[in-house]
XYZ file of C-alpha atoms in Angstrom:
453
model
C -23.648 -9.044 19.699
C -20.845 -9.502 21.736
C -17.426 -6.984 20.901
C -15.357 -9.491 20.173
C -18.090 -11.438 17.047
C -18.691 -8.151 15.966
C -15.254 -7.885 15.393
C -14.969 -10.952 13.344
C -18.203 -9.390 11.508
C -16.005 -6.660 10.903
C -13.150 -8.456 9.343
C -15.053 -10.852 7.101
C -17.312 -8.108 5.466
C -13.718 -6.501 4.264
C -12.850 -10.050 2.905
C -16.158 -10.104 1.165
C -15.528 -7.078 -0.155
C -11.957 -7.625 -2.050
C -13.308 -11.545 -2.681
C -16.654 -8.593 -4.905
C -13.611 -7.307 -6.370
C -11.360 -10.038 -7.206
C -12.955 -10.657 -10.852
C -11.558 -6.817 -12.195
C -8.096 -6.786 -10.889
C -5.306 -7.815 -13.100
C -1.321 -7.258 -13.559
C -0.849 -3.706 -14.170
C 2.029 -1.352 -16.208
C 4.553 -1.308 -12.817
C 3.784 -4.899 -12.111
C 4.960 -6.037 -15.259
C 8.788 -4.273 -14.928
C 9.147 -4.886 -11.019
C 7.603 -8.522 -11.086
C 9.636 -9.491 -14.474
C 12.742 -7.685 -12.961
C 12.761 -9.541 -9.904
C 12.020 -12.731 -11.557
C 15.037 -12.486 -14.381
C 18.083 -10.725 -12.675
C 17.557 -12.693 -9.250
C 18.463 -15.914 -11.332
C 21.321 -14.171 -12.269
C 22.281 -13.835 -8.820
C 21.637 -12.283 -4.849
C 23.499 -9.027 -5.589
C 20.591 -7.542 -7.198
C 18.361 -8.024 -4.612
C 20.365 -5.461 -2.364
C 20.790 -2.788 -5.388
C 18.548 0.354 -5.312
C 17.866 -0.076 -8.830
C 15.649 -1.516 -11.515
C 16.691 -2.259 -15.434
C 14.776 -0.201 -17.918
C 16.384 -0.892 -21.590
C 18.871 -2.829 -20.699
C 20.594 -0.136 -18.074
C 20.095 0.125 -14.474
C 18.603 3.148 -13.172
C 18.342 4.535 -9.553
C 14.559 3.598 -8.062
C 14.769 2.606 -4.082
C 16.228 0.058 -1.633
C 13.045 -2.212 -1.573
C 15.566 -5.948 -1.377
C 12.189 -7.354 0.628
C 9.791 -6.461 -1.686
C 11.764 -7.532 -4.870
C 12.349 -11.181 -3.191
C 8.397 -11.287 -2.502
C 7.569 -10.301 -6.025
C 9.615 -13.422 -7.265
C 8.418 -15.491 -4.580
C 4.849 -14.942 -5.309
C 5.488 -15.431 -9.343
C 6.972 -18.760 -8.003
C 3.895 -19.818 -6.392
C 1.436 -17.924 -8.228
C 2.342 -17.484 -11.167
C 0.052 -15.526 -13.405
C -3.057 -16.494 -11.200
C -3.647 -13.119 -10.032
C -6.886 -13.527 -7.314
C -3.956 -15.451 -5.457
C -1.649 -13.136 -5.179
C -4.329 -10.447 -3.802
C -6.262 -12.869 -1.885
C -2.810 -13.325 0.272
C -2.215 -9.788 0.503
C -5.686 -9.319 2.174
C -5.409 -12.436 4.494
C -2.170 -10.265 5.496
C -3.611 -7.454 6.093
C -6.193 -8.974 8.127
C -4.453 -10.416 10.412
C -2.353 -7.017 10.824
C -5.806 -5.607 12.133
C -6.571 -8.570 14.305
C -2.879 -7.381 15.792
C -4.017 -3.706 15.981
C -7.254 -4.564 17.980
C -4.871 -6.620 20.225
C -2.856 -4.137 20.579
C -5.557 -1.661 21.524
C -6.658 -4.091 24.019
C -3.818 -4.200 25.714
C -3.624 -0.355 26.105
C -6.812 0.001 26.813
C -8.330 -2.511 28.944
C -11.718 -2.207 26.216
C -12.060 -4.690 23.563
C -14.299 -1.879 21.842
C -11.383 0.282 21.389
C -9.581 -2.617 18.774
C -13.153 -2.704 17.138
C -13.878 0.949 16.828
C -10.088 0.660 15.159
C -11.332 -2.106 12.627
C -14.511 -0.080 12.067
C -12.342 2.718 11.406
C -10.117 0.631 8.771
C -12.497 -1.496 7.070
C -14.922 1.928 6.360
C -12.174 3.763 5.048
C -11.822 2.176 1.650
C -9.445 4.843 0.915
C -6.605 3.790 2.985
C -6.586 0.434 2.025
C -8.065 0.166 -1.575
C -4.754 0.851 -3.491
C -2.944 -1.266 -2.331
C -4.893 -4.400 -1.879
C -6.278 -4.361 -5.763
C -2.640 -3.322 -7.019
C 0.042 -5.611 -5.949
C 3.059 -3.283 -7.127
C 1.835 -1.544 -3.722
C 0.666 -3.877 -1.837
C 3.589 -5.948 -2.352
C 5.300 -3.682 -0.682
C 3.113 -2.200 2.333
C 1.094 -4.829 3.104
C 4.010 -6.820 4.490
C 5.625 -3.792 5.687
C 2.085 -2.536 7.594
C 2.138 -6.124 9.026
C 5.706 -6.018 10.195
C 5.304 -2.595 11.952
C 2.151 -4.348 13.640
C 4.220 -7.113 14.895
C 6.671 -4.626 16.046
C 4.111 -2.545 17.917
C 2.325 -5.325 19.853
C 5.884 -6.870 20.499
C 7.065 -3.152 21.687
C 4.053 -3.080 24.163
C 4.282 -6.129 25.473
C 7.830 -6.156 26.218
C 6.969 -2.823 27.956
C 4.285 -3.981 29.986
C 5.781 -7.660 30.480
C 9.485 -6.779 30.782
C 10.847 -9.733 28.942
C 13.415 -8.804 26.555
C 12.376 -11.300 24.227
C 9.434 -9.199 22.497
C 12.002 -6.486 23.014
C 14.101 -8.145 20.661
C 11.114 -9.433 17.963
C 10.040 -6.066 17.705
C 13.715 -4.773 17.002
C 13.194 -7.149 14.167
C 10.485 -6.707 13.102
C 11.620 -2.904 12.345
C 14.858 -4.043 10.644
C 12.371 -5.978 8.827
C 10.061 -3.483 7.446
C 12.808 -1.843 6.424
C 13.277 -3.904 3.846
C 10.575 -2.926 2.039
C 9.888 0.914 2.107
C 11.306 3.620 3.356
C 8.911 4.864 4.789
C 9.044 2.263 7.622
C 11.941 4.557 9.342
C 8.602 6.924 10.706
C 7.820 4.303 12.706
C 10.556 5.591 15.555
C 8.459 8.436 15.872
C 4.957 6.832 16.555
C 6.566 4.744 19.012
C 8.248 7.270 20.910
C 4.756 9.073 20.647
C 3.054 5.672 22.357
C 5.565 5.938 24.782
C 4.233 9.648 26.527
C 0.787 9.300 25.159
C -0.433 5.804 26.708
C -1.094 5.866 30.353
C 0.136 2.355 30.414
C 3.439 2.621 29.154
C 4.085 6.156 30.945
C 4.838 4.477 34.394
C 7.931 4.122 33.347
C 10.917 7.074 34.088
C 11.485 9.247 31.179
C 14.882 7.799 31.081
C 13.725 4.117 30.932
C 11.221 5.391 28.072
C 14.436 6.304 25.940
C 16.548 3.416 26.742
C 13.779 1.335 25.412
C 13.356 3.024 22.465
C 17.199 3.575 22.010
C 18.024 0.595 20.109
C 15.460 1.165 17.529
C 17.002 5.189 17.104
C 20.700 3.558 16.362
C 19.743 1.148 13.798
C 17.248 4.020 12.201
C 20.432 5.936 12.300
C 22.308 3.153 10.681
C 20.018 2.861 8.033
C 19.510 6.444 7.187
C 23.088 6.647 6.887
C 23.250 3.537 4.433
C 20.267 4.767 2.471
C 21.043 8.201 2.660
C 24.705 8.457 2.224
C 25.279 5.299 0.200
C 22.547 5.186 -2.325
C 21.189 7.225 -5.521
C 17.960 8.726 -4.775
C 15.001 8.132 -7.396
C 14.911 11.666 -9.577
C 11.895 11.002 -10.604
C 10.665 11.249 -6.997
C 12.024 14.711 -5.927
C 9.244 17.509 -5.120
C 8.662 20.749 -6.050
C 7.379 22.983 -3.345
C 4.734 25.536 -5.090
C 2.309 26.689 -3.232
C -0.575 25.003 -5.664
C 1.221 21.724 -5.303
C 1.188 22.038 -1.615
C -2.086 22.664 -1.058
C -3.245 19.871 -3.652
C -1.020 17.183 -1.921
C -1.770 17.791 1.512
C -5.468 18.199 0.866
C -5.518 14.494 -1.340
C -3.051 13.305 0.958
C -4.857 13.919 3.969
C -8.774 13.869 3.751
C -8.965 10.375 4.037
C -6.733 9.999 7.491
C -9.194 12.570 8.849
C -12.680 11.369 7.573
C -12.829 9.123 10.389
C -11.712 11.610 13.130
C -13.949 14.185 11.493
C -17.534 11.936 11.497
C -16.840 10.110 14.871
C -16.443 13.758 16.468
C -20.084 14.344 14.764
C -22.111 11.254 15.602
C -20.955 11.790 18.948
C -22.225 15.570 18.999
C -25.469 14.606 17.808
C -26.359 11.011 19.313
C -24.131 11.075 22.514
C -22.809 14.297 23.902
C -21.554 12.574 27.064
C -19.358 10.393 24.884
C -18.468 13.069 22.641
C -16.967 15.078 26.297
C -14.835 11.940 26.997
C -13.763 11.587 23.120
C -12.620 14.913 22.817
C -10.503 14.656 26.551
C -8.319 12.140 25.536
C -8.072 13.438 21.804
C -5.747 15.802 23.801
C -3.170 13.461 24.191
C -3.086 12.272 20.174
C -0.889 15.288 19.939
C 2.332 13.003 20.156
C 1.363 11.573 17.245
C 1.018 14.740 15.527
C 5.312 14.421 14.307
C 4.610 10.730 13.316
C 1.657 11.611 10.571
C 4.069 14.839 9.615
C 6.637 13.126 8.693
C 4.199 10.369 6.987
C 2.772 13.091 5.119
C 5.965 15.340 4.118
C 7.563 12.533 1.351
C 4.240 12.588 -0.633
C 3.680 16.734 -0.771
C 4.728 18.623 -3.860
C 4.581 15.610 -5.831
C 2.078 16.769 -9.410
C 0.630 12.613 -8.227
C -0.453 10.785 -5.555
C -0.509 7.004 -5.536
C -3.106 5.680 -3.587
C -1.426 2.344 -2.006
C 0.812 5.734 -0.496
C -2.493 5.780 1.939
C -2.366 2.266 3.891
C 1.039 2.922 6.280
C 0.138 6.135 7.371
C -3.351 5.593 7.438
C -3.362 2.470 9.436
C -1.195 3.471 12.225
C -3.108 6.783 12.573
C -6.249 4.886 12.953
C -4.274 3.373 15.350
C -3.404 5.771 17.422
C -6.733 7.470 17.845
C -8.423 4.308 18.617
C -5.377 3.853 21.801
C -7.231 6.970 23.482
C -9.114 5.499 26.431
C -13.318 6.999 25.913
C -16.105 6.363 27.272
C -17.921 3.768 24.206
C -21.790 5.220 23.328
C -24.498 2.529 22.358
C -23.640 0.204 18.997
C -25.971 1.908 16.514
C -23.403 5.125 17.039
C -20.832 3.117 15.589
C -23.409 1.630 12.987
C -23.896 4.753 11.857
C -20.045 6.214 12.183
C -19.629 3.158 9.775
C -21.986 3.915 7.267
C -21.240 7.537 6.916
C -17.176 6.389 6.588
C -18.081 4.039 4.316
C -20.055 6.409 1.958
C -17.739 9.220 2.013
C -14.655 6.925 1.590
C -16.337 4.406 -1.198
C -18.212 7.143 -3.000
C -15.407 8.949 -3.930
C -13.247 5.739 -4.817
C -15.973 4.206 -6.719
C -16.640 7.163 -9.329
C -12.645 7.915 -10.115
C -12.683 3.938 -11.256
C -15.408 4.331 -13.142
C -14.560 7.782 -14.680
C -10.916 6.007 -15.682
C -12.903 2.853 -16.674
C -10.845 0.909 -13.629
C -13.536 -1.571 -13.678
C -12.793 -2.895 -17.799
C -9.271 -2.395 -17.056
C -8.753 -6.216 -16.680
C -10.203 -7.090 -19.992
C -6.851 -5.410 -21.680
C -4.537 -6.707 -19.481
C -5.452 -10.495 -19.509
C -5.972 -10.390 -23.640
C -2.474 -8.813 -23.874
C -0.927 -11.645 -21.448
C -2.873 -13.993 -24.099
C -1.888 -13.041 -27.188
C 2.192 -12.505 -25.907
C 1.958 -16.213 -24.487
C 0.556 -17.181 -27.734
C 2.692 -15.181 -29.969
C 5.575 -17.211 -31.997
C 9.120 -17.218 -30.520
C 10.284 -15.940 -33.977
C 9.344 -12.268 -33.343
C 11.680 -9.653 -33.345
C 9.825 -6.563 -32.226
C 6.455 -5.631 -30.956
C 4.715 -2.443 -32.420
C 1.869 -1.131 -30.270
C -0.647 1.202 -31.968
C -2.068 3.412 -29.515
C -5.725 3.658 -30.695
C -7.561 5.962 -27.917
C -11.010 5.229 -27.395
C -12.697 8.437 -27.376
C -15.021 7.915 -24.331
C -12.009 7.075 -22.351
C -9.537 9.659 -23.219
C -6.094 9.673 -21.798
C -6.125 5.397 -21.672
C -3.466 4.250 -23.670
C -2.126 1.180 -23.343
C 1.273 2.415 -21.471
C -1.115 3.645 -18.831
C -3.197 0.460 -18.679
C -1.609 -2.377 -19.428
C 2.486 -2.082 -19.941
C 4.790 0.541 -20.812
C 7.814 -0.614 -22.759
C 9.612 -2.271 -20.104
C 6.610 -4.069 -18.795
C 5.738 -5.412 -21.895
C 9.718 -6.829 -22.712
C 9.568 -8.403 -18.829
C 5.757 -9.445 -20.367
C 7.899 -11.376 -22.986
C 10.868 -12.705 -21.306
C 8.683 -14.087 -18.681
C 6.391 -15.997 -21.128
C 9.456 -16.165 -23.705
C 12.616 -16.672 -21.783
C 14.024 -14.039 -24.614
C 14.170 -10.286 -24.882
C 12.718 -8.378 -27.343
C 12.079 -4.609 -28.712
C 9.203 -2.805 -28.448
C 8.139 0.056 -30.039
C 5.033 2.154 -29.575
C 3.400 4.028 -32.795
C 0.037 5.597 -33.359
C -2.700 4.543 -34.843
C -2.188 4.570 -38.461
C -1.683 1.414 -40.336
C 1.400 1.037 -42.355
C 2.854 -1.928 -43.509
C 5.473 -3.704 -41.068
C 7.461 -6.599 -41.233
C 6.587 -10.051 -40.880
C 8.953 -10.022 -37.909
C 6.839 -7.579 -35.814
C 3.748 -8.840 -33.634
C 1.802 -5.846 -33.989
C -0.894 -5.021 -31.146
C -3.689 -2.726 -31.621
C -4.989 -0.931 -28.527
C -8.344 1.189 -28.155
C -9.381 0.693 -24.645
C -10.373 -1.453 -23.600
C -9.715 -4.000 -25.465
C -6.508 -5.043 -27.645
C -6.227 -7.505 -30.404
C -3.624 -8.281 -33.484
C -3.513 -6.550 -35.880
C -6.196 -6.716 -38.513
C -8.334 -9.166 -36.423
């Protein structure tokens, strides 16, 4: 089979794989406030697109500049509406053709088609990096476009380099400003193309001062920004770190295992089924050391945090892929890669697979689609919803803030189906009498009905 089929192969085995896992996903807590924020104060006007702040109770409270990913969440309500399987299925046609873009890219570089398949090989194993996000949309939302941006501005970077025509010059510029828009997290990209700049033989012809000049226009409007984000703009509390040592160690060890699973395994198949290869791998793993500052600084906004979000994996984890699929290597036969992908795959899915089931991930969707029912259902007349948290005692810890919708999510729940607001009040799981004015919802994961029903 030729590089460039088993390529496709590649790509349409991860599509088959998210099209397996369509039937479980749902709307989650997040989803609910972000999506039902987007949706109700954008009618009220543009301004709140460009604030770095989301309404919880009725107040606006600091969160992050993300004016791209809060127009995309109300643009996919507008088309999709509550038909969830479209909203992911886009997200992974996205992401796709980010890694057709990356195997392009390595192409280009490299001279070796096989180089832009080892890189989807890498990717499509590593369930890891891209799980989070493409099953949750309140991160994919917002790096699966960005991911896909920062490809564009790549392959435009390198061929503007190796071309000279300022056009791609300028789509990659915009591309950037682009990304931007909706993490950021995007501003690391100056480093890993600064890196691509002294690491790739074929951009390095050029004169250290040429390599500067074309990266200087993307260093003044990362400056720009910083200064606007930085200077102008509340920072999210809730998102500052504390640097103990435990937390440290924790974070970088969660953070990190699965960006170096792949480097770790193809380093061992090539030990024991082609030690020429494995010579010519480790030469030019020499010159990944550029990259080195770009994964740092990838890595330092997620340590000391006591959590780790896994969409927090796909940026980083891409673009590292990336750049260790650039290196130019000698290719051994195509049952080492068979088995680099197996092993990947198993020590990437494995781990994935029993979390979800220990957090009962995969009945997760039964909740959330009965509590979009009965809301939709529920009279116009009610004044309050009362939630009574009844924990299921095989799942411990799965309450229905966790699952389905804290108290914002479930008022942007109701205005979205409503068009009104409404309180919300969570209780436990005793059963007092309430007024005919609340809808009250009983919860024991994973299922949630009315009460007394």
């Amino acid at each position: 089979m030729s590089s460039h089929r088993s390529l496709w192969v590649c790509l349409a085995a991860l599509a088959a794989l998210y099209t397996a896992v369509l039937p479980f996903v749902f709307f989650r807590h997040d989803d609910w406030w972000i999506i039902g924020n987007s949706v109700r104060y954008l009618q009220e006007g543009w301004g709140y697109l460009w604030r770095p702040t989301l309404v919880h109770d009725g107040a606006e409270i600091a969160w992050f500049f993300r004016p791209g990913f809060k127009f995309l969440a109300a643009a996919f309500f507008g088309l999709f509406g509550y038909h969830y399987a479209l909203w992911v299925a886009t997200l992974v046609a996205l992401y796709l053709v980010t890694l057709g873009i990356g195997a392009r890219i390595c192409e280009r570089l490299t001279g070796d088609v096989r180089s832009g398949l080892w890189f989807c090989v890498a990717i499509a194993s590593s369930v890891a990096i891209h799980f989070g996000s493409l099953t949750w949309v309140g991160e994919g939302l917002m790096n699966v476009p960005q991911v896909f941006l920062l490809m564009v501005c790549t392959w435009a970077f390198v061929e503007g380099r190796l071309t000279g025509k300022a056009f791609f010059q300028r789509v990659s510029l915009a591309a950037f400003a682009a990304a931007l828009l909706f993490k950021e997290a995007a501003i690391f990209h100056l480093a890993f193309l600064g890196a691509m700049l002294f690491a790739e033989p074929r951009l390095t012809q050029l004169r250290p001062g040429k390599r500067l000049l074309a990266l200087l226009p993307f260093i003044v409007l990362g400056s720009a920004y910083l200064v606007l984000r930085l200077g102008a703009m509340p920072v999210n509390p809730s998102y500052l770190p504390v640097y103990t040592f435990a937390k440290l160690v924790r974070s970088l060890c969660i953070s990190s295992a699965p960006l170096m699973l792949p480097l770790g395994v193809w380093t061992l198949a090539l030990r024991w089924m082609d030690k020429k290869s494995l010579g010519s791998f480790l030469s030019g793993l020499k010159t990944r050391g550029w990259y080195l500052p770009f994964l740092a600084a990838s890595l330092s906004v997620y340590v000391g945090h006591g959590f780790f979000s896994p969409g927090w994996y796909l940026t980083m984890g891409t673009f590292w892929l990336l750049a260790l699929a650039f290196q130019k290597q000698r290719f051994p036969k195509p049952n080492v890669v068979g088995v680099f992908a197996a092993v990947v795959l198993l020590f990437s899915a494995v781990p994935v697979g029993v979390r979800l089931h220990a957090l009962g991930w995969f009945q997760w969707h039964h909740g959330q689609r009965a509590t979009l029912e009965l809301v939709t259902k529920a009279s116009s007349a009610y004044r309050r919803i009362q939630v009574r948290n009844c924990e299921n005692p095989l799942y411990p810890g799965m309450l229905f803030g966790r699952v389905v919708a804290h108290e914002e999510g479930l008022r942007q729940m109701w205005f979205m189906t409503h068009g009104q607001t409404i309180d919300v009040a969570f209780t436990d799981c005793a059963k007092p009498a309430v007024p005919s004015s609340d809808l009250v919802l009983e919860w024991k994961f994973p299922n949630v009905s009315l009460a007394g029903k």
